[in-house]
Each structure stands twice: as C-alpha cells, then as structure tokens.
Amino acid sequence: MASSTARPDNEDHDVAARLLLSAAKLSYDPAAEVDWDTPLDKDFHGQSPEWNSLYGTAYWNEMTEEQRKELTRQESASVASTGIWFEMILQQMVLRDMYAKDPTDPRFQWALTEIADECRHSIMFARGAQKLGAPAYRPRRAVLELGRAFKTVGFGEAAYAGILVAEEVLDVMQRDWMRDERVVPFVRTINNIHVVEESRHMKFARDETRRRLARAGRARRNFHALVVAIAAYYIVTSLVSPDVYAKAGLDPVRARREAAANEHYKAQMRASCAGLMEFLASARLLTRPALFFYKRANLI
C-alpha cells in the first residue's frame, strides 16, 4: 500500500511545470557565454586553493605559487572529468526511467530538459578541462565498470538520489569557486552556469526521490540506500585523479600520501555534504550499511 505521505500527482506535475518555466526564463548556452578564445592566463588558479586536496599539508607549504596554481588547474579539470563520467550515467538512468512514459506529462518534459542541460554541461566541462591544459582524467577501470553496474541495477529513487549525491557536492565547492577572484575567469563562468542550472536538477531530484520512496517497501529502500551510498563513495573518491600530481610536476607518491591524510580537505567534503546528509536522513536512506560508505568517503 502506498504511504500516506505520497502527494497527489497534480502537485508533482506543478513542480515539473515550474521548473520548465524557470528553464525557459534562465538557461545558458556555454558556447556563447564562456570566453573560450582568450588564452589561458596562468596567473590564476583553476579552483579555490582551499578546495585543493593538498591545501594545508606540508607539501603545499613547500610548493611554489606556480606549482600551486598548476595543481589547482589540474584538480579543477579532474573534477570536471569526473562530473562528465557521472552525468553520462545519470542521463542513461533518467532516460530509462522515462521510457514509454506519457510525453504530455510535465515530468517527462522536464526530464528531457534536464538531459539536454547535462549534455551541454558535459561539453562545457570537456572544453574547460582542455583549456586548462589537462589530459583526459578518468576513474580507475574498476570504478568505470562499477558505474556500468550502478546504471543497470539502480532505478527509480536510486537515479534521483544519485543525482543529488553527485550534484550537491559539486554545488558547494563550485559556489566558492565562482565567487573567488583568484580563479581564472572562464572557470568561474562555467561554475556559475552549472550552479544555476543544477539547482533546478536538484529540486527535481529531491522531489522525485521523496515521491518514489513513498511507494517503496523496506527491502527496496534499504537496497537503494546501499546502492546510492556505494555510488557516493566512488564519485567522491574519484574527484581527484592521482595523475594530477605528476602532471603538476609533484612527487605522486608523497602527494597521494599527504592528500589521503589531509584533515582540512576531509572537513571541506563533510561541510559540503551537510545538506545532502540531512535530506538522506529525512528520506530514511542513512541505513547502517550506507553510513559505512559515507563515513569512509569522509562525507559524514
């Protein structure tokens, strides 16, 4: 039996209809909005230094300012590349979820609008990483294969909770980057576009997660709580590719060791996920097995 907390369909339609109207009024074309033509100014950082995986470590203190700026540019590109990887997973999950649904339903139309946004974002991130002088950073092969499994076994609320996990972490850090005048201007523009448009995606994801869970039994809820937590672990631990350190001219062994022990970076990640964890708790998705993975990823 459906939970008494389930909302009437017309209210769900209203949420999607409002998001469609918002997208019509405020959306961006990155090809036109981002300054792709001006050569990269290496006097700028690629991210707020405080979000760098080595910030606050002994190694960071030994680095020259030029090395720090190069590392922030490489880490910014790595975050963008990880975002592309997971956005492609989420697009497939949402498309599968909407397959053969009523095309006159505002939720259906919003889902396609969101996918169109994500396509533009992925191209924008790819061009941004290229302009930052970065190679194609990718998660480890095992993580890529786990991503295939996630998009296969995850359905319904897992797709939309997965969107939240991926986007809320990026949202907090990118809000800092887009306001930081130390960050190269074209990256600030990219971050601003992503923050504005992803705010609508997160609204829909929260709404759909609640709606789907209202009809979910205990076994399904617990299964998806674990699936989403595992996905969160691999998303967050893949944000910074270990290859960024060698690309920035650092000792990769020492850099990885100090990054793994960096309490400042762990605190930044926990702070970025405070709102996400509050939502997951309210949706009863913070089960004991799920908490194991969130703690292991330093998200709680």
PDB file of N, CA and C in Angstrom, residues 7-53:
ATOM      1  N   ARG A   7       2.160  12.289  -2.364  1.00  0.00           N
ATOM      2  CA  ARG A   7       1.460  13.511  -2.726  1.00  0.00           C
ATOM      3  C   ARG A   7       0.626  13.278  -3.971  1.00  0.00           C
ATOM      4  N   PRO A   8      -0.412  14.045  -4.147  1.00  0.00           N
ATOM      5  CA  PRO A   8      -1.212  13.889  -5.362  1.00  0.00           C
ATOM      6  C   PRO A   8      -0.387  14.206  -6.600  1.00  0.00           C
ATOM      7  N   ASP A   9      -0.731  13.532  -7.719  1.00  0.00           N
ATOM      8  CA  ASP A   9       0.040  13.682  -8.944  1.00  0.00           C
ATOM      9  C   ASP A   9       0.067  15.120  -9.436  1.00  0.00           C
ATOM     10  N   ASN A  10      -1.040  15.860  -9.248  1.00  0.00           N
ATOM     11  CA  ASN A  10      -1.059  17.219  -9.785  1.00  0.00           C
ATOM     12  C   ASN A  10      -0.016  18.103  -9.101  1.00  0.00           C
ATOM     13  N   GLU A  11       0.294  17.817  -7.826  1.00  0.00           N
ATOM     14  CA  GLU A  11       1.326  18.591  -7.144  1.00  0.00           C
ATOM     15  C   GLU A  11       2.696  18.286  -7.732  1.00  0.00           C
ATOM     16  N   ASP A  12       2.946  17.014  -8.062  1.00  0.00           N
ATOM     17  CA  ASP A  12       4.200  16.645  -8.700  1.00  0.00           C
ATOM     18  C   ASP A  12       4.307  17.288 -10.078  1.00  0.00           C
ATOM     19  N   HIS A  13       3.183  17.319 -10.807  1.00  0.00           N
ATOM     20  CA  HIS A  13       3.169  17.969 -12.113  1.00  0.00           C
ATOM     21  C   HIS A  13       3.494  19.447 -11.970  1.00  0.00           C
ATOM     22  N   ASP A  14       2.985  20.090 -10.919  1.00  0.00           N
ATOM     23  CA  ASP A  14       3.226  21.516 -10.713  1.00  0.00           C
ATOM     24  C   ASP A  14       4.710  21.806 -10.516  1.00  0.00           C
ATOM     25  N   VAL A  15       5.408  20.937  -9.774  1.00  0.00           N
ATOM     26  CA  VAL A  15       6.848  21.125  -9.563  1.00  0.00           C
ATOM     27  C   VAL A  15       7.568  21.104 -10.896  1.00  0.00           C
ATOM     28  N   ALA A  16       7.296  20.091 -11.718  1.00  0.00           N
ATOM     29  CA  ALA A  16       7.946  19.978 -13.023  1.00  0.00           C
ATOM     30  C   ALA A  16       7.582  21.153 -13.928  1.00  0.00           C
ATOM     31  N   ALA A  17       6.318  21.577 -13.894  1.00  0.00           N
ATOM     32  CA  ALA A  17       5.886  22.700 -14.730  1.00  0.00           C
ATOM     33  C   ALA A  17       6.616  23.986 -14.338  1.00  0.00           C
ATOM     34  N   ARG A  18       6.799  24.200 -13.034  1.00  0.00           N
ATOM     35  CA  ARG A  18       7.532  25.399 -12.588  1.00  0.00           C
ATOM     36  C   ARG A  18       8.992  25.344 -13.027  1.00  0.00           C
ATOM     37  N   LEU A  19       9.579  24.155 -12.980  1.00  0.00           N
ATOM     38  CA  LEU A  19      10.965  24.021 -13.405  1.00  0.00           C
ATOM     39  C   LEU A  19      11.117  24.263 -14.906  1.00  0.00           C
ATOM     40  N   LEU A  20      10.144  23.798 -15.680  1.00  0.00           N
ATOM     41  CA  LEU A  20      10.165  24.059 -17.120  1.00  0.00           C
ATOM     42  C   LEU A  20      10.091  25.553 -17.407  1.00  0.00           C
ATOM     43  N   LEU A  21       9.248  26.249 -16.661  1.00  0.00           N
ATOM     44  CA  LEU A  21       9.124  27.699 -16.843  1.00  0.00           C
ATOM     45  C   LEU A  21      10.416  28.400 -16.450  1.00  0.00           C
ATOM     46  N   SER A  22      11.032  27.957 -15.351  1.00  0.00           N
ATOM     47  CA  SER A  22      12.295  28.551 -14.914  1.00  0.00           C
ATOM     48  C   SER A  22      13.386  28.340 -15.952  1.00  0.00           C
ATOM     49  N   ALA A  23      13.439  27.117 -16.520  1.00  0.00           N
ATOM     50  CA  ALA A  23      14.459  26.828 -17.534  1.00  0.00           C
ATOM     51  C   ALA A  23      14.255  27.690 -18.774  1.00  0.00           C
ATOM     52  N   ALA A  24      12.999  27.940 -19.121  1.00  0.00           N
ATOM     53  CA  ALA A  24      12.723  28.780 -20.287  1.00  0.00           C
ATOM     54  C   ALA A  24      13.185  30.214 -20.067  1.00  0.00           C
ATOM     55  N   LYS A  25      13.127  30.661 -18.809  1.00  0.00           N
ATOM     56  CA  LYS A  25      13.488  32.041 -18.499  1.00  0.00           C
ATOM     57  C   LYS A  25      14.983  32.217 -18.254  1.00  0.00           C
ATOM     58  N   LEU A  26      15.631  31.197 -17.658  1.00  0.00           N
ATOM     59  CA  LEU A  26      17.029  31.356 -17.275  1.00  0.00           C
ATOM     60  C   LEU A  26      17.807  30.073 -17.559  1.00  0.00           C
ATOM     61  N   SER A  27      18.342  29.990 -18.754  1.00  0.00           N
ATOM     62  CA  SER A  27      19.259  28.932 -19.144  1.00  0.00           C
ATOM     63  C   SER A  27      20.377  29.565 -19.956  1.00  0.00           C
ATOM     64  N   TYR A  28      21.486  28.853 -20.061  1.00  0.00           N
ATOM     65  CA  TYR A  28      22.665  29.422 -20.706  1.00  0.00           C
ATOM     66  C   TYR A  28      23.135  28.542 -21.863  1.00  0.00           C
ATOM     67  N   ASP A  29      23.760  29.180 -22.819  1.00  0.00           N
ATOM     68  CA  ASP A  29      24.453  28.472 -23.891  1.00  0.00           C
ATOM     69  C   ASP A  29      25.951  28.633 -23.633  1.00  0.00           C
ATOM     70  N   PRO A  30      26.625  27.612 -23.094  1.00  0.00           N
ATOM     71  CA  PRO A  30      28.053  27.761 -22.770  1.00  0.00           C
ATOM     72  C   PRO A  30      28.917  28.137 -23.964  1.00  0.00           C
ATOM     73  N   ALA A  31      28.502  27.725 -25.160  1.00  0.00           N
ATOM     74  CA  ALA A  31      29.291  28.069 -26.348  1.00  0.00           C
ATOM     75  C   ALA A  31      29.380  29.575 -26.533  1.00  0.00           C
ATOM     76  N   ALA A  32      28.334  30.288 -26.095  1.00  0.00           N
ATOM     77  CA  ALA A  32      28.303  31.746 -26.242  1.00  0.00           C
ATOM     78  C   ALA A  32      28.704  32.465 -24.958  1.00  0.00           C
ATOM     79  N   GLU A  33      28.394  31.881 -23.803  1.00  0.00           N
ATOM     80  CA  GLU A  33      28.592  32.576 -22.528  1.00  0.00           C
ATOM     81  C   GLU A  33      30.032  32.494 -22.019  1.00  0.00           C
ATOM     82  N   VAL A  34      30.724  31.403 -22.312  1.00  0.00           N
ATOM     83  CA  VAL A  34      32.076  31.201 -21.785  1.00  0.00           C
ATOM     84  C   VAL A  34      33.099  31.767 -22.768  1.00  0.00           C
ATOM     85  N   ASP A  35      34.100  32.447 -22.225  1.00  0.00           N
ATOM     86  CA  ASP A  35      35.167  33.004 -23.062  1.00  0.00           C
ATOM     87  C   ASP A  35      36.155  31.886 -23.414  1.00  0.00           C
ATOM     88  N   TRP A  36      35.928  31.254 -24.551  1.00  0.00           N
ATOM     89  CA  TRP A  36      36.788  30.153 -24.974  1.00  0.00           C
ATOM     90  C   TRP A  36      38.008  30.649 -25.745  1.00  0.00           C
ATOM     91  N   ASP A  37      37.999  31.878 -26.220  1.00  0.00           N
ATOM     92  CA  ASP A  37      39.023  32.343 -27.150  1.00  0.00           C
ATOM     93  C   ASP A  37      40.249  32.950 -26.482  1.00  0.00           C
ATOM     94  N   THR A  38      40.062  33.581 -25.322  1.00  0.00           N
ATOM     95  CA  THR A  38      41.200  34.194 -24.639  1.00  0.00           C
ATOM     96  C   THR A  38      42.153  33.113 -24.149  1.00  0.00           C
ATOM     97  N   PRO A  39      43.435  33.220 -24.442  1.00  0.00           N
ATOM     98  CA  PRO A  39      44.399  32.208 -23.978  1.00  0.00           C
ATOM     99  C   PRO A  39      44.387  32.069 -22.451  1.00  0.00           C
ATOM    100  N   LEU A  40      44.706  30.876 -21.970  1.00  0.00           N
ATOM    101  CA  LEU A  40      44.732  30.609 -20.533  1.00  0.00           C
ATOM    102  C   LEU A  40      45.737  31.518 -19.838  1.00  0.00           C
ATOM    103  N   ASP A  41      45.292  32.224 -18.818  1.00  0.00           N
ATOM    104  CA  ASP A  41      46.156  33.082 -18.005  1.00  0.00           C
ATOM    105  C   ASP A  41      46.626  32.274 -16.804  1.00  0.00           C
ATOM    106  N   LYS A  42      47.900  31.913 -16.795  1.00  0.00           N
ATOM    107  CA  LYS A  42      48.427  31.050 -15.741  1.00  0.00           C
ATOM    108  C   LYS A  42      48.721  31.784 -14.442  1.00  0.00           C
ATOM    109  N   ASP A  43      48.361  33.058 -14.381  1.00  0.00           N
ATOM    110  CA  ASP A  43      48.466  33.782 -13.113  1.00  0.00           C
ATOM    111  C   ASP A  43      47.294  33.455 -12.191  1.00  0.00           C
ATOM    112  N   PHE A  44      46.293  32.735 -12.710  1.00  0.00           N
ATOM    113  CA  PHE A  44      45.109  32.387 -11.934  1.00  0.00           C
ATOM    114  C   PHE A  44      45.140  30.916 -11.504  1.00  0.00           C
ATOM    115  N   HIS A  45      44.371  30.657 -10.468  1.00  0.00           N
ATOM    116  CA  HIS A  45      44.119  29.274 -10.039  1.00  0.00           C
ATOM    117  C   HIS A  45      42.991  28.675 -10.880  1.00  0.00           C
ATOM    118  N   GLY A  46      42.883  27.356 -10.838  1.00  0.00           N
ATOM    119  CA  GLY A  46      41.778  26.668 -11.502  1.00  0.00           C
ATOM    120  C   GLY A  46      40.629  26.371 -10.563  1.00  0.00           C
ATOM    121  N   GLN A  47      40.869  26.493  -9.266  1.00  0.00           N
ATOM    122  CA  GLN A  47      39.862  26.276  -8.222  1.00  0.00           C
ATOM    123  C   GLN A  47      40.279  27.114  -7.027  1.00  0.00           C
ATOM    124  N   SER A  48      39.388  27.327  -6.093  1.00  0.00           N
ATOM    125  CA  SER A  48      39.789  27.988  -4.849  1.00  0.00           C
ATOM    126  C   SER A  48      40.846  27.117  -4.161  1.00  0.00           C
ATOM    127  N   PRO A  49      41.997  27.666  -3.819  1.00  0.00           N
ATOM    128  CA  PRO A  49      43.060  26.841  -3.244  1.00  0.00           C
ATOM    129  C   PRO A  49      42.613  26.032  -2.027  1.00  0.00           C
ATOM    130  N   GLU A  50      41.687  26.605  -1.251  1.00  0.00           N
ATOM    131  CA  GLU A  50      41.227  25.905  -0.043  1.00  0.00           C
ATOM    132  C   GLU A  50      40.528  24.589  -0.349  1.00  0.00           C
ATOM    133  N   TRP A  51      40.107  24.392  -1.617  1.00  0.00           N
ATOM    134  CA  TRP A  51      39.471  23.144  -2.022  1.00  0.00           C
ATOM    135  C   TRP A  51      40.460  22.157  -2.622  1.00  0.00           C
ATOM    136  N   ASN A  52      41.734  22.517  -2.649  1.00  0.00           N
ATOM    137  CA  ASN A  52      42.718  21.601  -3.216  1.00  0.00           C
ATOM    138  C   ASN A  52      43.029  20.470  -2.241  1.00  0.00           C
ATOM    139  N   SER A  53      43.281  19.294  -2.790  1.00  0.00           N
ATOM    140  CA  SER A  53      43.496  18.114  -1.944  1.00  0.00           C
ATOM    141  C   SER A  53      44.763  18.208  -1.100  1.00  0.00           C
TER     142      SER A  53
END
